[in-house]
Short mmCIF file of C-alpha atoms in Angstrom, two decimals:
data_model
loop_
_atom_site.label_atom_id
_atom_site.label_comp_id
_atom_site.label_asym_id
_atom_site.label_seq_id
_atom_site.Cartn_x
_atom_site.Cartn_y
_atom_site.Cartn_z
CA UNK A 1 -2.20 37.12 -10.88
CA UNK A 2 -4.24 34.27 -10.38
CA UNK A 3 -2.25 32.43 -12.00
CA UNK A 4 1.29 33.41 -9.91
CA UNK A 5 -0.97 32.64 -6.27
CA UNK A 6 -1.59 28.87 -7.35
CA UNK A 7 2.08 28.68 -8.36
CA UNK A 8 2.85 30.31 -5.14
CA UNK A 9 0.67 27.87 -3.26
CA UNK A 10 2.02 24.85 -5.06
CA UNK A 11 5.87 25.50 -3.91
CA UNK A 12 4.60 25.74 -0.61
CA UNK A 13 2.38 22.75 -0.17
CA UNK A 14 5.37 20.95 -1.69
CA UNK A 15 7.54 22.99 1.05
CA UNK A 16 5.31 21.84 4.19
CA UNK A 17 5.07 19.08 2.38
CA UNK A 18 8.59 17.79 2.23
CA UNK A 19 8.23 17.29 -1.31
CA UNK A 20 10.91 19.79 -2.96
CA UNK A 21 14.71 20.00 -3.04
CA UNK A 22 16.89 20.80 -0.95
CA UNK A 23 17.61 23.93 -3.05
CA UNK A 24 14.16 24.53 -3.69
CA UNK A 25 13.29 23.89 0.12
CA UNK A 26 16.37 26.71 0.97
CA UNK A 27 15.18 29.39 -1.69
CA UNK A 28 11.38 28.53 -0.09
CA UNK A 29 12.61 29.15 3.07
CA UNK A 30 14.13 32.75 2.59
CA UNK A 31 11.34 33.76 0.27
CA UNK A 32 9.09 33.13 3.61
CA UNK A 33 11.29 35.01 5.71
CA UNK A 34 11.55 38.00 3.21
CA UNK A 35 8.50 38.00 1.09
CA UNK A 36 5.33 39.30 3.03
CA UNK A 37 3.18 37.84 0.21
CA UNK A 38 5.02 34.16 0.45
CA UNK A 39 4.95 34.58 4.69
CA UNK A 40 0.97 35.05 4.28
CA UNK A 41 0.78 32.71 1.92
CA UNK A 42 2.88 29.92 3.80
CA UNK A 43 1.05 30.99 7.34
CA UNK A 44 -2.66 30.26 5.85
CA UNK A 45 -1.37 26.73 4.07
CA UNK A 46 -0.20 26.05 7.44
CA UNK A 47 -2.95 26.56 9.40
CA UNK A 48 -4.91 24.22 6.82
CA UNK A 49 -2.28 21.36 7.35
CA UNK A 50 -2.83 21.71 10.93
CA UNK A 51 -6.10 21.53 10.72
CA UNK A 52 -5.92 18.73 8.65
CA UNK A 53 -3.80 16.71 10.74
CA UNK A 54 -5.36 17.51 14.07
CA UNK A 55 -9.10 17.40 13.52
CA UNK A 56 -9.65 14.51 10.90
CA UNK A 57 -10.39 11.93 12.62
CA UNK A 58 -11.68 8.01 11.68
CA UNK A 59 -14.96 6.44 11.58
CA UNK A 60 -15.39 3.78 14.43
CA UNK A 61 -16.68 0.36 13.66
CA UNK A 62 -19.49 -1.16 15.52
CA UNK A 63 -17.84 -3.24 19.00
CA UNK A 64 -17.65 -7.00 17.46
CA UNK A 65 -15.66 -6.07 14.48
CA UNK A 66 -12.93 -7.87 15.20
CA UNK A 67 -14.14 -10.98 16.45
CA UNK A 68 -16.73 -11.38 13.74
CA UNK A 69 -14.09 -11.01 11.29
CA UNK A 70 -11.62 -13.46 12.95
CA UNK A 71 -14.61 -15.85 12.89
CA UNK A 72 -14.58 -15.10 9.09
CA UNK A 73 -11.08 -16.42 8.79
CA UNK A 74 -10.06 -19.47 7.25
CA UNK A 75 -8.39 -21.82 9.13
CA UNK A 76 -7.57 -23.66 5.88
CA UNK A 77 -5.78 -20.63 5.26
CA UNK A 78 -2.65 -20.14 7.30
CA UNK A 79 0.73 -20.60 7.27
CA UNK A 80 2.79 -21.77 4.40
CA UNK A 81 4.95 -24.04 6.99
CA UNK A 82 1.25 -26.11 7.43
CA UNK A 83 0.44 -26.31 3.73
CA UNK A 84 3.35 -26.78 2.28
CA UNK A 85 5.61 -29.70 3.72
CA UNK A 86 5.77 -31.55 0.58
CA UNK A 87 6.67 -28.45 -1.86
CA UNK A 88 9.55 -27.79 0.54
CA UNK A 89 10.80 -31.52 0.78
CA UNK A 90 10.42 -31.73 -3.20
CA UNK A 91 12.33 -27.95 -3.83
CA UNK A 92 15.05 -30.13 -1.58
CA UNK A 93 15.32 -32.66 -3.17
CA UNK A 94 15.67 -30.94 -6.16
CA UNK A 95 18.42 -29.07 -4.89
CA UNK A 96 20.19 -32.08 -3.16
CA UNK A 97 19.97 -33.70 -6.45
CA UNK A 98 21.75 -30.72 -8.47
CA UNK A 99 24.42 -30.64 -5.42
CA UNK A 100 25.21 -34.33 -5.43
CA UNK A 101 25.45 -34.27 -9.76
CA UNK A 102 27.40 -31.39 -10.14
CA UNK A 103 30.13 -32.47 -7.63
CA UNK A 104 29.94 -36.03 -8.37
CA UNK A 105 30.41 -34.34 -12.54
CA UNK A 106 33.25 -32.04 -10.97
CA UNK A 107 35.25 -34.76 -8.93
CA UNK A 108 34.78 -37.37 -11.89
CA UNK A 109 36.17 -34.45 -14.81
CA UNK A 110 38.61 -33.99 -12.11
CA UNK A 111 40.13 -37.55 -11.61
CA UNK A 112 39.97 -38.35 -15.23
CA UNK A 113 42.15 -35.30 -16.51
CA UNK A 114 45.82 -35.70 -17.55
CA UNK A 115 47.04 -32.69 -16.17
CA UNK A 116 50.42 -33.02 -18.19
CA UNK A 117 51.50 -30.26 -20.51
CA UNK A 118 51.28 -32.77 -23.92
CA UNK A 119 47.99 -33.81 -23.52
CA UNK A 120 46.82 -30.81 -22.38
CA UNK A 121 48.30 -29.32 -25.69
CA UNK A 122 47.13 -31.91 -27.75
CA UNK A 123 43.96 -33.40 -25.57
CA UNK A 124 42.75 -36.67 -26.09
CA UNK A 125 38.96 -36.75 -26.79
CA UNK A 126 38.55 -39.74 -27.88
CA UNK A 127 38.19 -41.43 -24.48
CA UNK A 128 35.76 -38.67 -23.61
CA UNK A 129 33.53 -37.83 -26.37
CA UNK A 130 31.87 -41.31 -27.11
CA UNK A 131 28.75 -42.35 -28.94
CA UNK A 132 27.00 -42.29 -25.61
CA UNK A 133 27.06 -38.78 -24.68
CA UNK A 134 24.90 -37.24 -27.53
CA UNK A 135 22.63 -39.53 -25.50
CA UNK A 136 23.47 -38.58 -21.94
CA UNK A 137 23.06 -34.92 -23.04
CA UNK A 138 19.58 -35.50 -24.18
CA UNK A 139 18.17 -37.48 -21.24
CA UNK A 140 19.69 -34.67 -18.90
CA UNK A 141 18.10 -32.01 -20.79
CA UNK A 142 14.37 -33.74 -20.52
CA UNK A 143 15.45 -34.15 -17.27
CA UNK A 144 15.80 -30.47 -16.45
CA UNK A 145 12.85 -29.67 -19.03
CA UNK A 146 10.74 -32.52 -16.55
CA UNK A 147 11.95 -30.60 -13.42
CA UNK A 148 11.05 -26.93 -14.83
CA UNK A 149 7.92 -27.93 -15.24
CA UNK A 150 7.55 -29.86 -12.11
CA UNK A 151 8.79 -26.54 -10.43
CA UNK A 152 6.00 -24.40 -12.67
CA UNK A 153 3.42 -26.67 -11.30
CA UNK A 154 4.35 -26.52 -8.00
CA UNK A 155 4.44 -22.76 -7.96
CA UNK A 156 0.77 -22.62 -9.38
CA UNK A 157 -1.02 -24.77 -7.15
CA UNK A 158 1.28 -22.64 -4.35
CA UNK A 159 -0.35 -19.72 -6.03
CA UNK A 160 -3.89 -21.30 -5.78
CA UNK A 161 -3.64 -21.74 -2.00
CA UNK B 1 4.51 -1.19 26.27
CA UNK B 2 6.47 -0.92 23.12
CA UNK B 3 4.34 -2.32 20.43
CA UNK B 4 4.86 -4.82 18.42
CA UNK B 5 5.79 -3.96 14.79
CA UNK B 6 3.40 -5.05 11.97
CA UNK B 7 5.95 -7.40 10.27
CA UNK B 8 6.30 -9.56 13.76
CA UNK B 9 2.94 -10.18 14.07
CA UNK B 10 2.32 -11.14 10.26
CA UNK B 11 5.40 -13.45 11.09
CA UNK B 12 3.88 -14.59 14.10
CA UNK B 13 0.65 -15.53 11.66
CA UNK B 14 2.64 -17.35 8.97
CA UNK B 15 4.18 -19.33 11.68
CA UNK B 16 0.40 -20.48 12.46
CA UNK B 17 -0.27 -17.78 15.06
CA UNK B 18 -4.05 -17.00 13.69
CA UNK B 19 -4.80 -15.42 16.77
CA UNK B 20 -1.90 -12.98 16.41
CA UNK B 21 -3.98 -11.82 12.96
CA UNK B 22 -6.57 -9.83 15.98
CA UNK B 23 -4.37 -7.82 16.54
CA UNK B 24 -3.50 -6.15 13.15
CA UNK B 25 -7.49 -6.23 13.05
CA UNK B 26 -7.35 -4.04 15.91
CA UNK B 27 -4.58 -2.07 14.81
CA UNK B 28 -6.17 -0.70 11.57
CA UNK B 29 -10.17 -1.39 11.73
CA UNK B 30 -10.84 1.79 11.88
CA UNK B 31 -8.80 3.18 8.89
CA UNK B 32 -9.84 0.34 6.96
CA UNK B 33 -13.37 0.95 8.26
CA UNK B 34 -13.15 5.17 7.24
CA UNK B 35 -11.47 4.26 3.38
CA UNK B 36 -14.61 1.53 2.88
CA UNK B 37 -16.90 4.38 4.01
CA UNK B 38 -15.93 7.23 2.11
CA UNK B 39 -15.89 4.78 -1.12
CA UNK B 40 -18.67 3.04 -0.44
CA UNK B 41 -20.78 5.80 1.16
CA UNK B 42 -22.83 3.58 3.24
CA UNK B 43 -21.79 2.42 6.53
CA UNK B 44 -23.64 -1.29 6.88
CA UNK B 45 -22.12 -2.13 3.33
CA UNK B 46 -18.42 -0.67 4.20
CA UNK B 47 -18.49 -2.25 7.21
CA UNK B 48 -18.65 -5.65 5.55
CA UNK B 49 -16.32 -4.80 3.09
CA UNK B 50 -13.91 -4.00 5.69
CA UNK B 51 -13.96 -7.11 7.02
CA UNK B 52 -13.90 -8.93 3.80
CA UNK B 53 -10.85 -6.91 3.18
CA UNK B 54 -9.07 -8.51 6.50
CA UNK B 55 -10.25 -11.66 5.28
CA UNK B 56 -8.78 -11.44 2.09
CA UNK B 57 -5.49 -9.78 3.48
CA UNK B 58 -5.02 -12.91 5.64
CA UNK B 59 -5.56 -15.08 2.86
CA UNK B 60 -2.89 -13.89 0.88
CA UNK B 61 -0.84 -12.62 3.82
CA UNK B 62 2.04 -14.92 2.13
CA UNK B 63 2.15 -12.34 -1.49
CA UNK B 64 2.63 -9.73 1.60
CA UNK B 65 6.08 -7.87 -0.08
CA UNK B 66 7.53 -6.42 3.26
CA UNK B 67 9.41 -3.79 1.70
CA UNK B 68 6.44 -1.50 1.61
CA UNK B 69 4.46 -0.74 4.58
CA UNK B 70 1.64 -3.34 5.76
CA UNK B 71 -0.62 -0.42 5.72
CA UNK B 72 -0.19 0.50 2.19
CA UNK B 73 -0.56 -3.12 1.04
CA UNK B 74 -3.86 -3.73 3.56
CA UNK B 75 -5.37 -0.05 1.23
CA UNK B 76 -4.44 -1.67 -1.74
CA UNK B 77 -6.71 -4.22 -0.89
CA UNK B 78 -9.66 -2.07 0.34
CA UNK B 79 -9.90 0.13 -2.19
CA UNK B 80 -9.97 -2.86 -5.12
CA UNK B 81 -12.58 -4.42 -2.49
CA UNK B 82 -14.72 -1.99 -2.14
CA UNK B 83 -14.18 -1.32 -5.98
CA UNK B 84 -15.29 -4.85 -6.72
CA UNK B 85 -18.04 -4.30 -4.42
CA UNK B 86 -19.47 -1.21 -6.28
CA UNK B 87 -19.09 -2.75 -9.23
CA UNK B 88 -20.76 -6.15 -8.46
CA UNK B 89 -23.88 -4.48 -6.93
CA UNK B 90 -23.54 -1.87 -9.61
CA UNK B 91 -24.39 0.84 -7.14
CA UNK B 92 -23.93 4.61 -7.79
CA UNK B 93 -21.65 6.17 -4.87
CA UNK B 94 -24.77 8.21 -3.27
CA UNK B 95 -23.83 9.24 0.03
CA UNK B 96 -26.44 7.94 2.58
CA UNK B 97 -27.46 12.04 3.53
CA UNK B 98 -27.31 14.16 0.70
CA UNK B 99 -24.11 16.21 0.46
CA UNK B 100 -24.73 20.00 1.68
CA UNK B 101 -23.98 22.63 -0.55
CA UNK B 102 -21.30 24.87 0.14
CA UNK B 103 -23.33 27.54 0.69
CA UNK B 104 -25.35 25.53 3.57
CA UNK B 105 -22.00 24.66 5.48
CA UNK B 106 -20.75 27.85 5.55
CA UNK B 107 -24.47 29.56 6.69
CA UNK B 108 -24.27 27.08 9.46
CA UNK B 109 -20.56 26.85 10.06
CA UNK B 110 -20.48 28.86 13.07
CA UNK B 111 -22.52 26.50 15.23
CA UNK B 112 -20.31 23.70 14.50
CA UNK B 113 -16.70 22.34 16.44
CA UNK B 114 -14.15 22.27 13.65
CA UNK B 115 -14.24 18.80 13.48
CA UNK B 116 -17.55 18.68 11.83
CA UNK B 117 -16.62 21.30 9.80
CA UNK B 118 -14.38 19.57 7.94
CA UNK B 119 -16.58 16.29 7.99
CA UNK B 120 -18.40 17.73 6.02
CA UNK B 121 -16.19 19.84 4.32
CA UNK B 122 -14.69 16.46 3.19
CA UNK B 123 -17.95 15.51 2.33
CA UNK B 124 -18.23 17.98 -0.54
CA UNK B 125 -15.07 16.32 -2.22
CA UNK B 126 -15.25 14.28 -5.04
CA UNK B 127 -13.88 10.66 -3.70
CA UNK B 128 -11.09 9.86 -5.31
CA UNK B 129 -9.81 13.48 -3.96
CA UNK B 130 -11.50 12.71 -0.16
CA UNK B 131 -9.54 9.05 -0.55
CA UNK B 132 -6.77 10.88 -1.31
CA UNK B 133 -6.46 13.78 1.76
CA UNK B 134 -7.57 10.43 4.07
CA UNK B 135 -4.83 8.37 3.39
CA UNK B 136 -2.52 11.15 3.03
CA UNK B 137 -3.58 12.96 6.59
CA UNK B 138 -5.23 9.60 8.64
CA UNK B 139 -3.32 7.31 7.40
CA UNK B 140 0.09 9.13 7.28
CA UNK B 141 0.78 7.50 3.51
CA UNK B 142 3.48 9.18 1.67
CA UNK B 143 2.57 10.64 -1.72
CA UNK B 144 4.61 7.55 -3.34
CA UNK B 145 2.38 5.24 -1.38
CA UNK B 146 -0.53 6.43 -2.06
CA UNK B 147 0.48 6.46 -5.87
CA UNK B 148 1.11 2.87 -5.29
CA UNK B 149 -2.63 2.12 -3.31
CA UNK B 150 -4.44 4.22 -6.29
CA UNK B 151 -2.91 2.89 -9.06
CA UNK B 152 -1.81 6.49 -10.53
CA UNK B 153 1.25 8.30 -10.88
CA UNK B 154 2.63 10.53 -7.96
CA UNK B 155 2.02 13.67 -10.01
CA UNK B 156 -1.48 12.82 -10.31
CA UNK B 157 -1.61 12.18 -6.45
CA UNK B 158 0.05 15.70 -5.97
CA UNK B 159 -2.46 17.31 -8.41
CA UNK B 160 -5.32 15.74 -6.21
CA UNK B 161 -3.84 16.56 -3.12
CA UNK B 162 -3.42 20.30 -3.86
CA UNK B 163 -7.25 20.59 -5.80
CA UNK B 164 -8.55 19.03 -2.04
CA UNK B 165 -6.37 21.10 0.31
CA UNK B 166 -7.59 24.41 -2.01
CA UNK B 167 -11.51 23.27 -1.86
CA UNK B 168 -10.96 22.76 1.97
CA UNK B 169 -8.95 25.92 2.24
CA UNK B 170 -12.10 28.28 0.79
CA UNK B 171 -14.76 26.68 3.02
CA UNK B 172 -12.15 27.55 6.19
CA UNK B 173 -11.74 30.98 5.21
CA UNK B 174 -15.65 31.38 4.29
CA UNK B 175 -15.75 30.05 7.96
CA UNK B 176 -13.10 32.60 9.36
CA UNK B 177 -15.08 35.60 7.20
CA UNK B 178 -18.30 34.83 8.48
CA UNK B 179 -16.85 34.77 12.22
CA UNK B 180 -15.19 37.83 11.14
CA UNK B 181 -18.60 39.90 10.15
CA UNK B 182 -21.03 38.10 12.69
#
């Protein structure tokens, strides 16, 4: 019996809640309207909630509060805008840098293609793949390696402020 | 005056503003203030916690994720505050008066508004449960934010939600029955 009342009150704390389903909130609904034992049930809940809502009320700080604590504040510690000019100018650079090499790659692959049907059968790679590139390959990937880190630093000491 | 949302004035701030951080002071000094004091259980001590919790809010106002409320985020950081705090002074949560029985607040119930009532009523709760039916009722949290300011799962919140409302529930209708046979 016990048992079925705490199940009862459950479905409606989740019904005055809010909390339930739609269907849940529906079948709620008509077992309030038809049940005397749910109607008494939902009616005493209620009355709790009200309370609840009504009569708690907050514990008042002493006058001062706020300007003590706004003497408390920092003023190393504002905006990012103040602290942060040279992360931003780097993080463009950065991406200025990527821009300007990937078109400049793009409009150089572009100009140097044969776009005629022979050699795009039977491509020539001998002008393109020379002994250099192994090389070019490596020094951009420490580049990018260099500039991950870079960009991990950055974001710590960010972090830090 | 229509005011001004939460998310302006932390803009407002991270644009350099500082003065625009006294009013989100304002705003929720007293909620802060009430969370720190039901933790804590001592008024001088939550009261500097609350304001180390502004402190540290403003300090970190940039990890501020706007898509949950300001509010939740700002309990978030009183409650592991005042956490910290307990546990760096390694102080037992004693109340600062004694908590009275049930059976004293109902003797007396009837000479009290309903306000104290449930002050004290609330009183009687365990905290985590008290935190709970605070930031649930004062604060207007939603069950899934206050599963996000406690750390625990929404269930959980539920389950200490409904164990509250049921403790507060008997001490109203021991009120009602005494009123009833006085």
């Amino acid at each position: 019996m016990a048992m079925q009342e705490q199940d009862i009150e459950i479905q409606v704390w989740d019904y005055i809640d809010n909390e339930c389903s739609s269907e849940d909130n529906a079948r709620i609904s008509k077992l309030i309207t038809t049940d005397k034992i749910w109607l008494t049930k939902y009616q005493e809940l209620l009355s709790v909630h009200h309370s609840l809502q009504t009569e708690l009320k907050t514990e008042q700080v002493s006058s001062g509060f706020a300007a003590t604590t706004m003497s408390k504040l920092s003023p190393k510690a504002s905006t990012p805008q103040k602290l942060k000019p040279f992360f931003t100018w780097s993080i463009r650079a950065v991406v200025a840098f990527f821009i300007i090499s990937i078109s400049g790659f793009t409009i150089y692959s572009l100009s140097i293609t044969d776009w005629t049907l022979t050699s795009y059968i039977t491509p020539e790679t001998s002008q393109t793949i020379t002994d250099k590139l192994p090389s070019n390959y490596l020094v951009f990937g420490i580049l990018i390696f260099g500039l991950l880190c870079a960009d991990l630093l950055f974001k710590r000491n960010v972090s830090k402020l | 005056m229509h005011e001004q949302q939460d998310e302006d004035i932390i803009d407002l701030v991270l644009r350099g503003d500082r003065n625009a951080y006294a009013v989100l002071i304002e705003r929720y000094q007293h909620f802060v203030f009430t969370l720190a004091t039901n933790i804590i259980q001592n008024r001088e001590d939550a009261e500097e916690v609350a304001q180390d919790v502004f402190v540290k809010a403003y300090n970190s106002l940039q990890q501020y994720n706007k898509n949950s409320k300001f509010s939740t985020w700002l309990y978030a950081i009183c409650r592991n505050t005042c956490l910290s705090h307990l546990r760096k002074n390694k102080i037992e949560t004693t109340p600062e008066t004694p908590h009275a029985s049930h059976d004293n607040v109902t003797k007396t119930v009837e000479q009290r508004s309903e306000k104290q009532i449930l002050q004290e009523a609330i009183k009687q709760l365990k905290e985590e449960d008290a935190t709970v039916i605070q930031l649930f009722y004062l604060h207007e949290q939603t069950i899934e934010e206050i599963s996000h300011i406690l750390e625990l799962s929404e269930s959980n919140v539920k389950v200490r939600l409904f164990r509250a409302r049921k403790k507060l529930k008997n001490i109203f209708h021991n009120k009602y029955q005494n009123e009833l046979t006085r």
